[in-house]
XYZ file of C-alpha atoms in Angstrom:
454
model
C 16.541 7.690 -80.843
C 16.827 11.411 -81.738
C 19.250 12.629 -84.142
C 20.620 15.401 -81.705
C 21.098 14.448 -77.946
C 19.974 16.907 -75.171
C 21.993 16.527 -72.218
C 20.024 18.026 -69.079
C 21.456 15.451 -66.754
C 23.593 18.437 -64.558
C 20.383 20.253 -63.721
C 19.736 17.979 -60.690
C 20.629 20.748 -57.953
C 18.663 23.505 -60.065
C 15.379 21.422 -60.968
C 13.378 19.428 -58.619
C 12.027 16.105 -60.194
C 8.403 17.210 -59.666
C 9.023 20.341 -61.599
C 9.210 18.860 -65.185
C 5.761 17.112 -64.281
C 3.828 20.156 -62.640
C 4.666 22.185 -65.737
C 3.444 19.466 -68.076
C -0.063 20.810 -68.479
C 1.440 24.096 -69.449
C 3.560 22.941 -72.350
C 0.531 20.794 -73.639
C -1.448 23.891 -73.785
C 1.237 25.699 -75.119
C 1.611 22.945 -77.755
C -2.312 23.055 -78.565
C -1.716 27.047 -78.941
C 1.209 26.648 -81.516
C 0.024 23.660 -83.433
C -4.219 24.615 -83.766
C -3.219 28.319 -84.340
C -5.347 29.407 -81.230
C -2.196 31.293 -79.798
C -1.207 35.032 -80.439
C 0.619 35.645 -83.870
C -0.662 32.574 -85.396
C -0.736 34.539 -88.818
C 3.055 34.021 -88.710
C 3.342 30.230 -88.156
C 4.151 28.975 -91.773
C 7.812 28.065 -90.392
C 6.192 25.343 -88.642
C 5.310 23.295 -91.813
C 7.794 24.785 -93.965
C 10.024 21.910 -94.261
C 7.542 20.084 -96.008
C 5.184 22.613 -97.573
C 8.121 25.011 -99.251
C 7.720 25.917 -103.061
C 9.438 23.274 -105.139
C 9.406 25.136 -108.377
C 11.008 28.012 -106.541
C 13.640 26.061 -104.872
C 14.712 24.556 -108.407
C 14.680 28.306 -109.315
C 17.354 29.149 -106.452
C 19.462 26.133 -107.342
C 19.616 27.311 -110.793
C 20.430 30.912 -109.852
C 22.962 29.454 -107.359
C 24.484 27.545 -110.325
C 24.411 30.992 -112.899
C 26.291 33.049 -109.764
C 29.115 30.203 -109.580
C 29.566 30.377 -113.067
C 29.800 33.934 -113.870
C 30.961 35.600 -110.342
C 33.577 35.072 -108.076
C 31.669 37.113 -105.312
C 28.222 37.387 -104.305
C 27.346 40.165 -102.045
C 24.199 39.466 -99.926
C 22.513 42.694 -98.733
C 20.126 42.548 -95.636
C 19.790 43.220 -92.313
C 18.492 40.947 -89.182
C 16.671 37.995 -90.255
C 17.658 38.794 -93.760
C 21.351 38.637 -92.889
C 21.806 36.492 -89.774
C 20.386 33.233 -90.838
C 22.319 33.131 -94.259
C 25.763 34.269 -92.494
C 25.429 31.694 -89.866
C 24.538 28.946 -92.214
C 27.597 29.983 -94.720
C 29.994 30.172 -91.640
C 28.542 26.834 -90.066
C 28.791 24.817 -93.394
C 32.465 26.156 -94.797
C 35.590 26.615 -93.188
C 36.595 29.391 -91.358
C 38.700 31.120 -94.034
C 36.738 29.902 -96.888
C 36.544 33.113 -98.546
C 40.097 33.245 -98.475
C 40.498 30.222 -100.593
C 42.099 29.888 -103.876
C 38.688 29.814 -106.637
C 39.517 25.958 -107.591
C 39.724 24.962 -103.620
C 36.219 26.445 -103.103
C 32.763 24.681 -103.992
C 31.264 27.828 -104.557
C 31.683 31.502 -104.806
C 33.179 33.877 -102.019
C 29.841 35.126 -100.145
C 29.882 38.647 -98.396
C 27.624 40.951 -96.491
C 26.480 44.540 -96.673
C 23.532 46.347 -95.326
C 24.251 44.952 -91.889
C 25.356 48.321 -90.474
C 25.587 51.878 -91.141
C 29.365 51.520 -91.087
C 31.022 53.956 -94.071
C 34.687 52.077 -93.310
C 32.807 48.936 -93.657
C 31.393 49.423 -96.864
C 34.365 51.365 -98.309
C 36.402 47.985 -97.081
C 34.087 45.903 -98.829
C 33.931 47.477 -102.261
C 37.821 47.682 -102.121
C 37.815 43.857 -101.269
C 35.761 43.134 -104.419
C 37.735 45.282 -106.390
C 37.560 44.398 -110.079
C 36.438 40.553 -109.676
C 32.780 39.553 -111.179
C 30.146 39.817 -108.728
C 26.665 39.511 -108.181
C 24.174 41.182 -105.673
C 21.453 39.348 -103.774
C 19.242 42.285 -102.065
C 16.925 40.680 -99.482
C 13.840 42.889 -97.976
C 10.408 42.698 -97.480
C 9.644 46.457 -98.254
C 12.915 47.705 -100.082
C 13.042 50.927 -97.702
C 14.687 49.490 -94.514
C 17.304 52.027 -94.049
C 20.628 50.075 -93.941
C 20.011 47.259 -96.842
C 18.803 50.331 -98.884
C 21.678 52.648 -98.667
C 24.135 49.659 -99.287
C 22.148 48.490 -102.234
C 22.227 51.845 -103.834
C 26.201 51.732 -103.476
C 26.865 48.325 -104.734
C 24.203 48.496 -107.682
C 26.061 51.597 -108.656
C 29.564 49.603 -109.000
C 27.772 46.793 -110.598
C 26.275 49.170 -113.474
C 29.605 50.823 -113.517
C 31.237 47.845 -114.070
C 28.572 45.847 -116.333
C 26.283 48.414 -117.944
C 22.745 48.593 -116.720
C 21.496 45.917 -118.687
C 23.907 43.339 -117.700
C 23.979 44.453 -114.314
C 20.121 43.877 -114.109
C 20.836 40.260 -115.046
C 23.058 39.936 -111.957
C 20.896 41.454 -109.414
C 18.568 38.686 -107.371
C 15.676 40.206 -105.084
C 14.303 38.280 -102.284
C 11.313 40.500 -101.376
C 7.381 40.399 -101.187
C 5.441 38.374 -103.679
C 3.440 41.239 -104.438
C 4.026 44.859 -103.169
C 6.749 47.269 -101.834
C 9.612 49.305 -103.043
C 12.010 46.460 -103.909
C 9.406 44.771 -105.909
C 8.350 47.378 -107.995
C 11.803 48.070 -108.598
C 12.780 44.306 -109.638
C 9.722 44.170 -111.819
C 10.718 47.447 -113.726
C 14.479 46.130 -114.135
C 14.032 42.654 -114.691
C 15.699 41.184 -111.597
C 14.909 37.539 -110.696
C 12.968 37.620 -107.900
C 12.303 35.193 -104.875
C 9.568 35.437 -102.434
C 9.496 35.919 -98.765
C 6.516 34.217 -97.353
C 4.047 36.249 -95.622
C 3.553 33.822 -93.000
C 7.293 33.457 -91.780
C 9.029 36.187 -89.756
C 12.514 37.571 -90.209
C 14.150 35.495 -87.707
C 12.460 32.090 -88.850
C 13.327 32.780 -92.542
C 16.535 31.053 -92.959
C 14.975 27.837 -94.372
C 13.131 30.152 -97.039
C 14.998 31.919 -100.369
C 16.246 34.398 -97.601
C 18.678 31.877 -96.469
C 18.819 29.312 -99.226
C 20.033 31.295 -102.075
C 23.081 32.707 -100.236
C 24.075 29.169 -98.771
C 23.817 27.361 -102.115
C 25.562 29.849 -103.917
C 28.870 28.666 -101.556
C 27.920 25.244 -103.178
C 26.216 23.596 -99.871
C 23.536 21.153 -100.383
C 20.340 22.962 -99.583
C 18.287 19.508 -100.469
C 20.012 18.204 -97.471
C 19.394 21.264 -95.311
C 15.699 20.981 -96.075
C 15.771 17.492 -95.405
C 17.455 17.751 -91.917
C 14.625 20.429 -91.208
C 12.018 17.889 -92.081
C 12.809 15.043 -90.391
C 13.467 17.277 -86.997
C 9.914 18.941 -87.652
C 8.667 15.533 -87.509
C 10.304 14.524 -84.172
C 9.689 17.507 -82.511
C 5.993 17.054 -82.434
C 4.916 15.394 -79.336
C 3.815 17.657 -76.330
C 5.131 14.685 -73.828
C 8.546 16.703 -72.640
C 9.969 13.096 -71.735
C 9.594 12.214 -75.356
C 10.149 15.346 -76.947
C 13.689 17.110 -76.217
C 12.778 20.580 -78.034
C 9.668 21.169 -75.693
C 11.873 19.569 -72.901
C 14.351 22.502 -73.230
C 11.813 25.270 -73.323
C 10.203 23.722 -69.887
C 13.392 23.942 -68.274
C 14.357 27.255 -69.265
C 10.989 28.393 -68.157
C 11.252 26.687 -65.126
C 15.052 27.838 -64.573
C 13.884 31.565 -65.687
C 11.150 31.581 -62.539
C 13.745 31.145 -60.158
C 15.934 34.190 -61.311
C 18.124 32.770 -63.984
C 17.496 35.598 -66.353
C 20.584 35.558 -68.945
C 21.096 32.568 -70.860
C 24.458 31.914 -72.634
C 24.311 29.656 -75.947
C 28.272 28.327 -75.946
C 30.007 26.371 -78.599
C 33.477 25.177 -78.881
C 34.173 25.909 -82.730
C 35.048 29.265 -84.045
C 32.914 28.800 -87.368
C 29.927 28.483 -85.233
C 30.150 32.075 -83.582
C 27.317 33.173 -86.297
C 25.170 30.421 -85.149
C 24.802 32.143 -81.742
C 24.314 35.338 -83.201
C 21.299 34.018 -85.188
C 20.337 32.260 -82.102
C 20.258 35.918 -80.079
C 17.912 37.297 -82.606
C 15.671 34.206 -82.543
C 15.362 34.343 -78.883
C 15.863 37.969 -77.904
C 13.117 39.266 -80.679
C 10.677 36.175 -79.721
C 10.742 36.326 -75.852
C 11.836 40.179 -74.947
C 8.583 41.674 -74.467
C 6.031 42.900 -71.734
C 9.191 43.676 -69.689
C 9.555 39.677 -69.809
C 12.216 37.460 -70.912
C 15.276 35.465 -70.818
C 18.079 37.462 -72.032
C 20.043 35.936 -74.586
C 24.159 36.275 -74.932
C 26.992 33.998 -76.057
C 30.381 32.991 -75.643
C 33.028 30.867 -77.819
C 34.922 28.598 -75.626
C 37.516 28.038 -75.232
C 38.364 31.314 -76.188
C 36.014 33.286 -73.947
C 36.884 31.297 -70.791
C 40.056 33.538 -70.689
C 37.993 36.560 -70.507
C 34.279 35.416 -69.143
C 35.327 32.644 -67.209
C 35.866 34.455 -63.972
C 32.321 36.131 -64.149
C 30.647 32.897 -65.265
C 32.465 30.627 -62.470
C 31.647 33.299 -59.437
C 30.010 36.240 -60.565
C 26.128 37.090 -60.323
C 24.151 33.753 -60.396
C 21.506 34.425 -62.906
C 22.992 32.502 -65.630
C 22.059 29.743 -67.643
C 24.283 27.898 -70.093
C 23.225 25.970 -73.063
C 25.985 24.335 -75.138
C 25.868 23.458 -78.822
C 28.277 20.556 -78.919
C 29.966 19.206 -82.057
C 30.890 15.422 -81.213
C 32.575 14.670 -84.463
C 34.387 17.658 -86.079
C 35.195 17.504 -89.982
C 39.067 17.024 -88.809
C 41.557 16.238 -86.215
C 44.821 16.879 -85.554
C 47.354 14.746 -83.631
C 49.397 17.025 -81.024
C 53.093 16.687 -82.106
C 55.393 14.586 -79.984
C 58.685 16.619 -78.685
C 61.518 15.036 -76.536
C 62.185 18.343 -74.500
C 58.756 18.817 -72.801
C 59.519 22.564 -72.160
C 55.819 23.320 -72.682
C 54.690 20.814 -70.446
C 52.349 18.991 -72.849
C 53.930 15.493 -72.753
C 50.985 14.117 -70.955
C 49.264 14.952 -74.424
C 51.269 13.618 -76.838
C 49.063 10.640 -77.554
C 45.981 12.948 -77.624
C 44.185 14.672 -80.417
C 43.356 18.599 -80.559
C 39.554 17.350 -80.583
C 39.956 15.120 -77.723
C 41.331 17.891 -75.545
C 38.724 20.466 -76.821
C 35.951 17.816 -75.448
C 37.556 17.564 -72.045
C 37.732 20.978 -71.741
C 33.955 20.817 -72.402
C 33.736 18.585 -69.908
C 35.855 20.075 -67.183
C 34.053 23.292 -67.974
C 30.566 21.667 -67.447
C 31.428 20.254 -64.002
C 33.213 23.494 -62.771
C 30.168 25.806 -63.805
C 27.582 23.467 -62.468
C 29.798 23.377 -59.010
C 29.748 26.965 -59.291
C 26.022 27.525 -59.327
C 25.338 27.582 -62.910
C 22.783 25.366 -64.844
C 24.171 23.807 -67.765
C 22.036 22.309 -70.626
C 24.074 20.703 -73.985
C 22.539 19.957 -77.257
C 25.086 17.638 -78.856
C 25.330 17.577 -82.950
C 26.946 14.893 -84.821
C 28.670 16.878 -87.313
C 28.750 20.265 -89.067
C 26.593 18.882 -92.251
C 23.653 20.456 -93.965
C 21.238 17.994 -92.667
C 22.715 18.620 -89.071
C 22.019 22.277 -89.433
C 18.478 21.992 -90.967
C 17.640 19.701 -88.029
C 19.409 22.083 -85.201
C 17.624 25.063 -86.645
C 13.780 23.532 -86.287
C 14.970 22.437 -82.842
C 15.542 26.246 -81.584
C 12.677 27.410 -84.045
C 10.223 25.240 -82.332
C 11.574 25.475 -78.751
C 11.518 29.416 -78.804
C 7.666 29.068 -79.966
C 6.759 26.982 -76.914
C 8.874 28.880 -74.379
C 7.283 32.206 -75.445
C 3.521 30.544 -74.958
C 4.974 29.373 -71.841
C 5.925 32.862 -70.704
C 2.516 33.998 -71.888
C 3.933 36.461 -74.918
C 3.576 36.359 -78.384
C 6.825 34.773 -79.930
C 6.105 36.080 -83.379
C 5.866 39.675 -83.212
C 8.783 42.425 -82.376
C 6.859 45.701 -81.790
C 9.990 47.345 -79.882
C 12.402 47.168 -82.875
C 9.997 50.122 -84.707
C 10.767 52.540 -81.684
C 14.624 52.939 -82.821
C 13.710 53.409 -86.434
C 11.114 55.926 -86.056
C 13.398 58.189 -84.050
C 16.100 57.638 -86.330
C 13.624 58.301 -89.485
C 12.563 61.608 -87.787
C 16.364 62.803 -86.797
C 17.139 62.051 -90.683
C 14.189 64.340 -91.440
C 12.203 61.449 -93.386
C 8.908 63.043 -94.695
C 6.042 62.156 -92.479
C 8.107 62.231 -89.427
C 7.516 66.063 -88.614
C 5.660 65.929 -85.257
C 8.162 63.423 -84.204
C 11.104 65.387 -85.153
C 10.095 68.497 -83.232
C 9.567 65.975 -80.224
C 12.997 65.066 -80.312
C 14.708 68.247 -80.712
C 13.266 69.631 -77.823
C 14.288 66.494 -75.963
C 17.573 66.719 -77.215
C 17.943 70.583 -76.537
C 16.950 69.939 -72.775
C 19.540 67.376 -72.668
C 22.205 69.625 -73.703
C 20.993 72.533 -71.305
C 21.183 69.982 -68.571
């Protein structure tokens, strides 16, 4: 029996019984493309066997570096964007309490972890500098090249603060660079200054990188057990190998979402019922969006956090345009539960719940929402996770990684590249006057003048 439970029982009115058997041949072909490396983007499949083939010596260095950070720092500033940010942030939130960074030092199992370089907001950087204040801190800069604008600017700013506080020699001991093994501006700077370095593997794209040093060092710095994280991913990688959609829930999920997509369901909402799983949805959106959104094809990935968003999005989901798929990640057993207090007056009308717990009500809300939305014409699938442990997170990460790879091949695209991401960067570089973009600068200047004249 699979560790995660995938429930597609509510799809009866949306997917005909013959449709899964009919798509099986395509799933088998997609599996062969993925496993044999015959599909597009095969050079970026190293994540597939990563839970078993990761560098064990480097893994020990990560654990040792995390211990050092916990011993000499109160704060770890993690600098990165995209896959160099979302995976780590998702895992830190998933594995810790909602107010983890606000807990007293003697109550937290690790350091405070904060993130920079994921935007170009000056107020955010200002506020983060103030938040750190005079606390001891270290930096984990994550960048393959070292020249991506957002993290490069943030690194200059926080490195300057580090040097002012400790001096250059001591500051260099507090900088951990996760970057390319051999080349790039950050690798060059790290070698010159003696930063401890960890490797972003060449065959693992950013959105698949959370189980590499990109995610592992920040996660370990919070005191989380990254060995169990990798164990969960390893067991998941063994679970989801059979191409038969009746025996492989990750492939079944990929097949069903493609069947629905071909019927006009073009937006997928990933939903959860726990506030500290919001960032899991953000990680999932990059994984799905960058993997599938190309060649004018792909399901648009969106998200909602229930029950909160039922009071803002619920009306649209229930009765709006019928192009939505809902996929729920449901936590079956939270770390804590709370009894609903008894009151004699019953002014709030909650007497009928006085023998229930908050989680029991939350679960009934989930069940009621599924029934209502299914009746309203929205296909709903659920991935049940037993708890919010490191093991469960590793299992869940791999489930979605292998699912989107199969889903991409089913849709006839390369699930491992992201050519469209460079378009905005090139325009930004040109408008900022970066050397080498002179021709594009002239073109953009002319376009902007034309717009202003109109």
